Short mmCIF file of C-alpha atoms and ligand atoms in Angstrom, two decimals:
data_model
loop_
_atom_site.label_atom_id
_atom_site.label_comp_id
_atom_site.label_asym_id
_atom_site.label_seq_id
_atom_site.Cartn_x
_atom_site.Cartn_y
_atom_site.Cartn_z
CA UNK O 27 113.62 113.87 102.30
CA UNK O 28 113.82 116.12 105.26
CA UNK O 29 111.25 114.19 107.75
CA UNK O 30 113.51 114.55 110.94
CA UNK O 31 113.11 112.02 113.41
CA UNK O 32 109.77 110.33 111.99
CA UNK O 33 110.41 107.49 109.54
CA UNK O 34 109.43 108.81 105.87
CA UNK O 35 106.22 108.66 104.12
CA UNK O 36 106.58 106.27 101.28
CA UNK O 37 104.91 105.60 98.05
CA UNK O 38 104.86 103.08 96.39
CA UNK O 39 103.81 102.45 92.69
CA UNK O 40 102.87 99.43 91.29
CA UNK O 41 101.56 96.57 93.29
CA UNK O 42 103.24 93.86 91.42
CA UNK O 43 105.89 91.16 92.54
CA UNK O 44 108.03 93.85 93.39
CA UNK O 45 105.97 96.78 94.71
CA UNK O 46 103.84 94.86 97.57
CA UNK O 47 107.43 93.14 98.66
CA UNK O 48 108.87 97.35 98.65
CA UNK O 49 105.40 98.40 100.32
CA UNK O 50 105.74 95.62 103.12
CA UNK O 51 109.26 96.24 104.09
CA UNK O 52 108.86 100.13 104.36
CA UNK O 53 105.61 99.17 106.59
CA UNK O 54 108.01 96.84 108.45
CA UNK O 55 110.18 99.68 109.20
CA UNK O 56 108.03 102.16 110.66
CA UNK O 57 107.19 104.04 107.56
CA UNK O 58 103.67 105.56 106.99
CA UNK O 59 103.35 103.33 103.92
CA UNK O 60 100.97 104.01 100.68
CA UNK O 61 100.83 101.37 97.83
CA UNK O 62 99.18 102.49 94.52
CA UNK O 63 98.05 100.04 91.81
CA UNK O 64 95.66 100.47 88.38
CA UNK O 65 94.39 96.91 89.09
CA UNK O 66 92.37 96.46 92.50
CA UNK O 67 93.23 92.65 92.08
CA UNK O 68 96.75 93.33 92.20
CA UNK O 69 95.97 95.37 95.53
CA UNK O 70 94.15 92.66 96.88
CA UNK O 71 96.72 90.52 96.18
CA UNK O 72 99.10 92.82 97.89
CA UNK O 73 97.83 92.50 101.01
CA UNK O 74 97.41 89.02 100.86
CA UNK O 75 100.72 88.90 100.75
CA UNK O 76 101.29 91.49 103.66
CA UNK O 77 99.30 88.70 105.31
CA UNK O 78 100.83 85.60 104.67
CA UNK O 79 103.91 87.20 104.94
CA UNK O 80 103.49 88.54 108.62
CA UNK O 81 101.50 85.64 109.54
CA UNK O 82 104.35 83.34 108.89
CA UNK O 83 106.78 85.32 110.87
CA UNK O 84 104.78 84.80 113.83
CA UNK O 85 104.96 81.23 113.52
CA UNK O 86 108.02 80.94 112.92
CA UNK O 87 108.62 83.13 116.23
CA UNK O 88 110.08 86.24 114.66
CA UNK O 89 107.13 88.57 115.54
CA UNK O 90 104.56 88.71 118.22
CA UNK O 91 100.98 88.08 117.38
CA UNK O 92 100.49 91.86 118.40
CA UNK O 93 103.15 92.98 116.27
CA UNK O 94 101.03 92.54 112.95
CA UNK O 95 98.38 94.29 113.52
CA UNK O 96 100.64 97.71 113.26
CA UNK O 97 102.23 96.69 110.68
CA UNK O 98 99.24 96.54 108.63
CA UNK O 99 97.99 99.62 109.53
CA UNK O 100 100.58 101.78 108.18
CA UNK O 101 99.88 99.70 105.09
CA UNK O 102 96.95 101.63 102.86
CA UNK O 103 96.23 101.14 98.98
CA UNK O 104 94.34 102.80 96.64
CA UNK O 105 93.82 102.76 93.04
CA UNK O 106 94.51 106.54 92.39
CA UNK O 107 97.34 107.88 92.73
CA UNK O 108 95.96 111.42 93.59
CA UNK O 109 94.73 109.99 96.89
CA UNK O 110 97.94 108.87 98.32
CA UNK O 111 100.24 111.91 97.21
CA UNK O 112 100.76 114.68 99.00
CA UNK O 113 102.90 117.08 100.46
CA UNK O 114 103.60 114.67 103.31
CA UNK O 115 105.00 111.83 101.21
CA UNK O 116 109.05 111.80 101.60
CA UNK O 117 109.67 109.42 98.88
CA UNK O 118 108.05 107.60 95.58
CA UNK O 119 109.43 104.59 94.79
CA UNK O 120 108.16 103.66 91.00
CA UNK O 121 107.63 99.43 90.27
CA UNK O 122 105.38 99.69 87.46
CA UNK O 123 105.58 97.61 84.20
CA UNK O 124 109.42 97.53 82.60
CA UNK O 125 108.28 99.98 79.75
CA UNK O 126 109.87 103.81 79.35
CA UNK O 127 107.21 104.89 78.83
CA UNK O 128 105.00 104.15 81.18
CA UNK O 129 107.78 104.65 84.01
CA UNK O 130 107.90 108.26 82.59
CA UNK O 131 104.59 109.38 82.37
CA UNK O 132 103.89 107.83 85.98
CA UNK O 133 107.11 109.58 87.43
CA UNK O 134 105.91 113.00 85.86
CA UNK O 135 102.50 112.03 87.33
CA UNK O 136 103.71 111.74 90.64
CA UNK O 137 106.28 114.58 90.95
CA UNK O 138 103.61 116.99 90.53
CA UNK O 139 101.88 116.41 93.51
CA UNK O 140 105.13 116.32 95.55
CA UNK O 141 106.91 118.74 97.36
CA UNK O 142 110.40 119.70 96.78
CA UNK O 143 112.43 117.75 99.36
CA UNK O 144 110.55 114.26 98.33
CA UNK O 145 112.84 111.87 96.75
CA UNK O 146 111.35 110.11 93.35
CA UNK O 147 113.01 106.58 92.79
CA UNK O 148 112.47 103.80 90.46
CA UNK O 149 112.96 100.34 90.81
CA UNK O 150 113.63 99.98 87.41
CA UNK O 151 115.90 96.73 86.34
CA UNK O 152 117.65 97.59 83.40
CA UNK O 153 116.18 101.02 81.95
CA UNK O 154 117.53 104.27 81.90
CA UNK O 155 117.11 106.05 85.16
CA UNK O 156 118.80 109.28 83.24
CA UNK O 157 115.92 109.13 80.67
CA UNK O 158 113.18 108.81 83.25
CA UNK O 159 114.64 111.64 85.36
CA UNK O 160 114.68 113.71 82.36
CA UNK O 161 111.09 113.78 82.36
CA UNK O 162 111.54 115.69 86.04
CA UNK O 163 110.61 119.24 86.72
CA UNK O 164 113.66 118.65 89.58
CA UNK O 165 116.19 115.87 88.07
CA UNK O 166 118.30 116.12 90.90
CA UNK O 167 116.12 114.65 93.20
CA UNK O 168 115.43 111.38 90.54
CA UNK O 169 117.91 107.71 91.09
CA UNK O 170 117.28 104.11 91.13
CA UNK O 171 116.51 102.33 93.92
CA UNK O 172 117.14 98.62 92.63
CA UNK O 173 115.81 95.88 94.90
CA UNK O 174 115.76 92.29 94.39
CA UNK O 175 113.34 89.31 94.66
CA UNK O 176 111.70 88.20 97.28
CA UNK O 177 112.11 92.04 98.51
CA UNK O 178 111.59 91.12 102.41
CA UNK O 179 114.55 88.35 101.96
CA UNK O 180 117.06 89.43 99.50
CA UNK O 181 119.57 92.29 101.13
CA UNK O 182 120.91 94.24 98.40
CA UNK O 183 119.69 97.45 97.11
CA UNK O 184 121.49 98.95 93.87
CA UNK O 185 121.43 102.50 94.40
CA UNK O 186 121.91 103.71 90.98
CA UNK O 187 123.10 107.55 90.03
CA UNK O 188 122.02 109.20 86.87
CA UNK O 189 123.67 111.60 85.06
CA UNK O 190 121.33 114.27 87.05
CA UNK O 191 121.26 112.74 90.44
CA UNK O 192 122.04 114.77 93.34
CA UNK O 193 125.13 113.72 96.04
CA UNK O 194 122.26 114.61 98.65
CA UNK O 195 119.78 112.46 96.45
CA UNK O 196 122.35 109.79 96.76
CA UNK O 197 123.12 110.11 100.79
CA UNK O 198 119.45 109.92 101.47
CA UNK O 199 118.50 107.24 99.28
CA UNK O 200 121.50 105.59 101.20
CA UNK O 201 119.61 106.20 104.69
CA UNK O 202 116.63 104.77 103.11
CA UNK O 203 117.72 101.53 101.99
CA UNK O 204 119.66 100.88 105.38
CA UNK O 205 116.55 102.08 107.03
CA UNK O 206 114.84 99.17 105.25
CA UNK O 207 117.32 96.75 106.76
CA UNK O 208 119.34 96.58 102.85
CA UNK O 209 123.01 96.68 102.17
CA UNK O 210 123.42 99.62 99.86
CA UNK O 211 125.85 99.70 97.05
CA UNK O 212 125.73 102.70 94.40
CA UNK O 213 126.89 101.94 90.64
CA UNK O 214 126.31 104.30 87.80
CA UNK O 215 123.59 104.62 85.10
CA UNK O 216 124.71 102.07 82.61
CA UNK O 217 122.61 99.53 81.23
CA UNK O 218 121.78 96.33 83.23
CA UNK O 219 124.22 97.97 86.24
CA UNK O 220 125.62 95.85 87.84
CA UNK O 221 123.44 92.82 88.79
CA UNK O 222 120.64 92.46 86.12
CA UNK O 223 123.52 92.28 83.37
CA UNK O 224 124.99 89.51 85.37
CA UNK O 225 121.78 87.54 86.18
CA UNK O 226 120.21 88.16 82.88
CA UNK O 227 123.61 86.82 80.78
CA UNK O 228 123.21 83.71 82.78
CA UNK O 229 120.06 83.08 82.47
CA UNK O 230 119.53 83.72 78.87
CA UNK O 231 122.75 81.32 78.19
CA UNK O 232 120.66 78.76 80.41
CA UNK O 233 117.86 78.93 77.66
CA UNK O 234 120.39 78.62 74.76
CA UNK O 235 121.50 75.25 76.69
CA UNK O 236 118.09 74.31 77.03
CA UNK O 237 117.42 74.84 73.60
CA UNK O 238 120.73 73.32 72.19
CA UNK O 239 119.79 69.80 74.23
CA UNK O 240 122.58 70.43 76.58
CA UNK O 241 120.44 69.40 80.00
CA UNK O 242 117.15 68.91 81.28
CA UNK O 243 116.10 72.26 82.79
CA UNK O 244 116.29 70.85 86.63
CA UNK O 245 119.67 69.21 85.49
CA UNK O 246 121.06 72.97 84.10
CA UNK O 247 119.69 74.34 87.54
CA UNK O 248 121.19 72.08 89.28
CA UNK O 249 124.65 72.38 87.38
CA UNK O 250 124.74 76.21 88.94
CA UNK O 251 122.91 75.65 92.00
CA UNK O 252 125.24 72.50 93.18
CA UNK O 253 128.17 72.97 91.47
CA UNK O 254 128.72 76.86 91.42
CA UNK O 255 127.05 77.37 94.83
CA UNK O 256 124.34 79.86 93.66
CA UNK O 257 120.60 79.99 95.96
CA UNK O 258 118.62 78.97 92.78
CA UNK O 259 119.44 77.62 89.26
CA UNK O 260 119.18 80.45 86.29
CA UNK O 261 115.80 79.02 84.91
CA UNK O 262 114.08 78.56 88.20
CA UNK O 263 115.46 82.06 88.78
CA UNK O 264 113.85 84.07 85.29
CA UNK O 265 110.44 82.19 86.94
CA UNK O 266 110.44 84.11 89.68
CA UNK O 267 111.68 87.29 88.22
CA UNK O 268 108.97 86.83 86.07
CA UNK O 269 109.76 85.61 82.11
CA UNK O 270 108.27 88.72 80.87
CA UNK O 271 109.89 91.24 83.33
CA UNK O 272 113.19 88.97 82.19
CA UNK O 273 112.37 89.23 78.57
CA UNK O 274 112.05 93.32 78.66
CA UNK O 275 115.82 93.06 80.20
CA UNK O 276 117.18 91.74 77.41
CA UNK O 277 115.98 92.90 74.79
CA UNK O 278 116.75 96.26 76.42
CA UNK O 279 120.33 95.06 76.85
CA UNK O 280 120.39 93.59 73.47
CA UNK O 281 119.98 97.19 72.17
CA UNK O 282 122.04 99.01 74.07
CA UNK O 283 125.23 95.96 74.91
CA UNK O 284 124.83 93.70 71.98
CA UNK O 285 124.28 90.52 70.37
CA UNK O 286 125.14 88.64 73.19
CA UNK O 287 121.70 89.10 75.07
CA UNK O 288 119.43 88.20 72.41
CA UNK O 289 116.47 86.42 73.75
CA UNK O 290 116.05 82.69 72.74
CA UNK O 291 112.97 81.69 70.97
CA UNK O 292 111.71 79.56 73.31
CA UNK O 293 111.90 82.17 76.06
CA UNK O 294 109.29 84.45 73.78
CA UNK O 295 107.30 81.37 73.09
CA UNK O 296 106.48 81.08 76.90
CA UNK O 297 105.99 84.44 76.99
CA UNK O 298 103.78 85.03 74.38
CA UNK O 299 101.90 81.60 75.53
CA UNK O 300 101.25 84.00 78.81
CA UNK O 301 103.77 81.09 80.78
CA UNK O 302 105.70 84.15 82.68
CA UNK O 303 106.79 81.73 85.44
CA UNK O 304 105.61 81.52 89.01
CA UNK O 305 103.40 84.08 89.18
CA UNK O 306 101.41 82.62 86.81
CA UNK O 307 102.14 79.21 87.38
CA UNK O 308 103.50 78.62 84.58
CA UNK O 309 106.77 79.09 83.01
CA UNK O 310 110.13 77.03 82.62
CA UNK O 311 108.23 74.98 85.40
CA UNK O 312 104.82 74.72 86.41
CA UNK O 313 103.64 76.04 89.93
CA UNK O 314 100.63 75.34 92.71
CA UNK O 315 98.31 78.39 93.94
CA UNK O 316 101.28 78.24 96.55
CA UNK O 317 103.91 78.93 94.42
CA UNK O 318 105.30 75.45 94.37
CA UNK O 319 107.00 73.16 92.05
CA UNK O 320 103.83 70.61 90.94
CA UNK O 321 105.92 68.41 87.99
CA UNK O 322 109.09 68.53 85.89
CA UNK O 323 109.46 70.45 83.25
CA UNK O 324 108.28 69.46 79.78
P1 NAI S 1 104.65 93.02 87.85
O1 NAI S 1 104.20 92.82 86.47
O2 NAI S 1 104.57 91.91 88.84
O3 NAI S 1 103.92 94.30 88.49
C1 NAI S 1 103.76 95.51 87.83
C2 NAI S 1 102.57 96.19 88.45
O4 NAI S 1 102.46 97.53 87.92
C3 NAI S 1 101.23 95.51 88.13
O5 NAI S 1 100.56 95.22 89.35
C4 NAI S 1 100.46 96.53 87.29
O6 NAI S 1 99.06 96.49 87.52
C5 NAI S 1 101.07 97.82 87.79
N1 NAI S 1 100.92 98.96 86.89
C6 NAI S 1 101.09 98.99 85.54
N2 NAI S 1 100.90 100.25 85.08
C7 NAI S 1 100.62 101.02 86.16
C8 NAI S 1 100.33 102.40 86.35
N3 NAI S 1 100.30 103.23 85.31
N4 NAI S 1 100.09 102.86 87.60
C9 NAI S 1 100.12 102.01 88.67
N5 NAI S 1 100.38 100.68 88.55
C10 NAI S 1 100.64 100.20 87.32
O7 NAI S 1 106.18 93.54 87.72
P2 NAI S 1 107.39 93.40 88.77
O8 NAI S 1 108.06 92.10 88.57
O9 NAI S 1 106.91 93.78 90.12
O10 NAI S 1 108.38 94.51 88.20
C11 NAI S 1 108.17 95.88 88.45
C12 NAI S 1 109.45 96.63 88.19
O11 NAI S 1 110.49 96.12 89.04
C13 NAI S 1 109.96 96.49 86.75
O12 NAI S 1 110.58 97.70 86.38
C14 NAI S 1 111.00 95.39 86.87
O13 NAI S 1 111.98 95.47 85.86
C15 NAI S 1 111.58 95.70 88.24
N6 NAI S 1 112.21 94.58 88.93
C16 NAI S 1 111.64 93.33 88.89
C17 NAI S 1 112.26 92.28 89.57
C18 NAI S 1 111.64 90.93 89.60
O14 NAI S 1 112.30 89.99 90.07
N7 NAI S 1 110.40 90.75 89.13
C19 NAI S 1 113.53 92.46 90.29
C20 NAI S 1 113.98 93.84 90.34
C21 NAI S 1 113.35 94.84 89.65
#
């Protein structure tokens, strides 16, 4: 990134959970912000969110009523990604699917119409960021840029080096993520780094519970939120990951760490029953249009 004074140009791919919450926080800070999506639904749905989102912080008295409006303007989407990238954009930040393969040919996609300074980062949870920078004309400029969920209230960003990854690369994805208003931490390429190996251990040991009659679901929630002094219980937590996005994890980590994060069968069930948690209000729990909690789980 060498933008001087003006905040970057960002890009962002994939207008899921994750990439409208990345899209509306670089819009928040200033940043001339581009959000790119194969599904016009999911871009509607985007902004929706930018919406909501901004409209709430006026009532709650965090933003002025003419402090929205600007916001939303530096917020564009568009369906193709050749209309957003240029030689102006500073960074690409990738939250597509949680597939290799698709991360890869989207990165590749992207680099090409970038110049050399721009920085290319995914938001991968769990994959290789050394594989998907090897797909790079320019490696060097490749790293993970790991946020968390809800994006605008969670503070971390993982900041994760691959084996390619620049020092430079590194410092600047560093400005970025304080820029954001995030508390940086870098941790090496290694599978899971160092929070979705933690989060997805306890969460698929909450399923085992669940399936060995241990608890009720809100009861095993509970158990972690009460007792262990956690935000959220592990199950209501994989909801709002996403079951799906959850399931990928593992089974990625199951390869690559072992036995020991094996999916349970009745996380695949809801999965494959298209339950994937809050977003489709349905998962462990059941959800309103809101995203609230309408009955206990079966
Ligand atoms: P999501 O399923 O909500 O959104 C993915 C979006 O990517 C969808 O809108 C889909 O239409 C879009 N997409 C798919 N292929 C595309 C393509 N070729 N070009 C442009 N858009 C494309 O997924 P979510 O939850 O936002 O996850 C995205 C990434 O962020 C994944 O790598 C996931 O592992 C990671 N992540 C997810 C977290 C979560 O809590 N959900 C937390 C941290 C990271």
């Amino acid at each position: 990134m060498n933008q001087g004074t003006r905040p970057p140009c960002v890009v962002v791919i994939g207008g899921g959970t994750m990439g409208r919450g990345i899209a509306l926080i670089a819009a928040m800070s200033g940043c001339d912000t581009r959000l790119v999506d194969v599904s016009e639904t999911q871009l509607k749905a985007a902004m929706e969110y930018a919406h909501r989102y901004l409209a709430n912080e006026v009532r709650r008295g965090r933003r002025s009523e003419d402090g929205v409006d600007p916001v939303l303007a530096r917020l564009q989407t568009s369906t193709k990604m050749s209309q957003v990238i240029d030689g102006s954009v500073d960074v690409v930040i990738e939250a597509v699917v949680e597939d290799l393969q698709v991360k890869q040919e989207v990165m590749t996609a992207a680099e090409a119409g970038l110049e050399d300074h721009a920085l290319v980062a995914t938001n991968t949870s769990a994959l290789s960021v050394t594989q998907i920078a090897a797909y790079l004309r320019n490696p060097a400029r490749c790293l993970g840029m790991h946020f968390f969920n809800p994006v605008p209230r969670l503070r971390l960003c993982e900041i994760v080096r691959a084996v390619q990854t620049s020092e430079e690369s590194i410092t600047q994805a560093r400005q970025l993520a304080e820029l954001l208003g995030k508390h940086a931490i870098v941790v090496e390429d290694v599978p899971g780094f160092a929070t979705s190996r933690l989060s997805a251990l306890l969460g698929n040991e909450a399923f085992r519970m669940l399936e060995e009659g241990v608890a009720s679901a809100e009861n095993i929630d509970d158990a972690v939120r009460v007792g262990l002094n956690h935000p959220m219980g592990p199950l209501e937590l994989g909801d709002l990951v996403g079951l799906d996005v959850r399931l990928a994890v593992l089974e990625h980590l199951a390869a690559t760490l072992g036995d020991r994060f094996r999916p349970t069968t009745t996380h695949r069930r809801l999965v494959a029953a298209g339950f994937t948690g809050r977003k489709a209000g349905r998962g462990v729990y059941s959800y309103d249009d809101d995203g609230h909690r309408t009955e206990s789980p079966g």
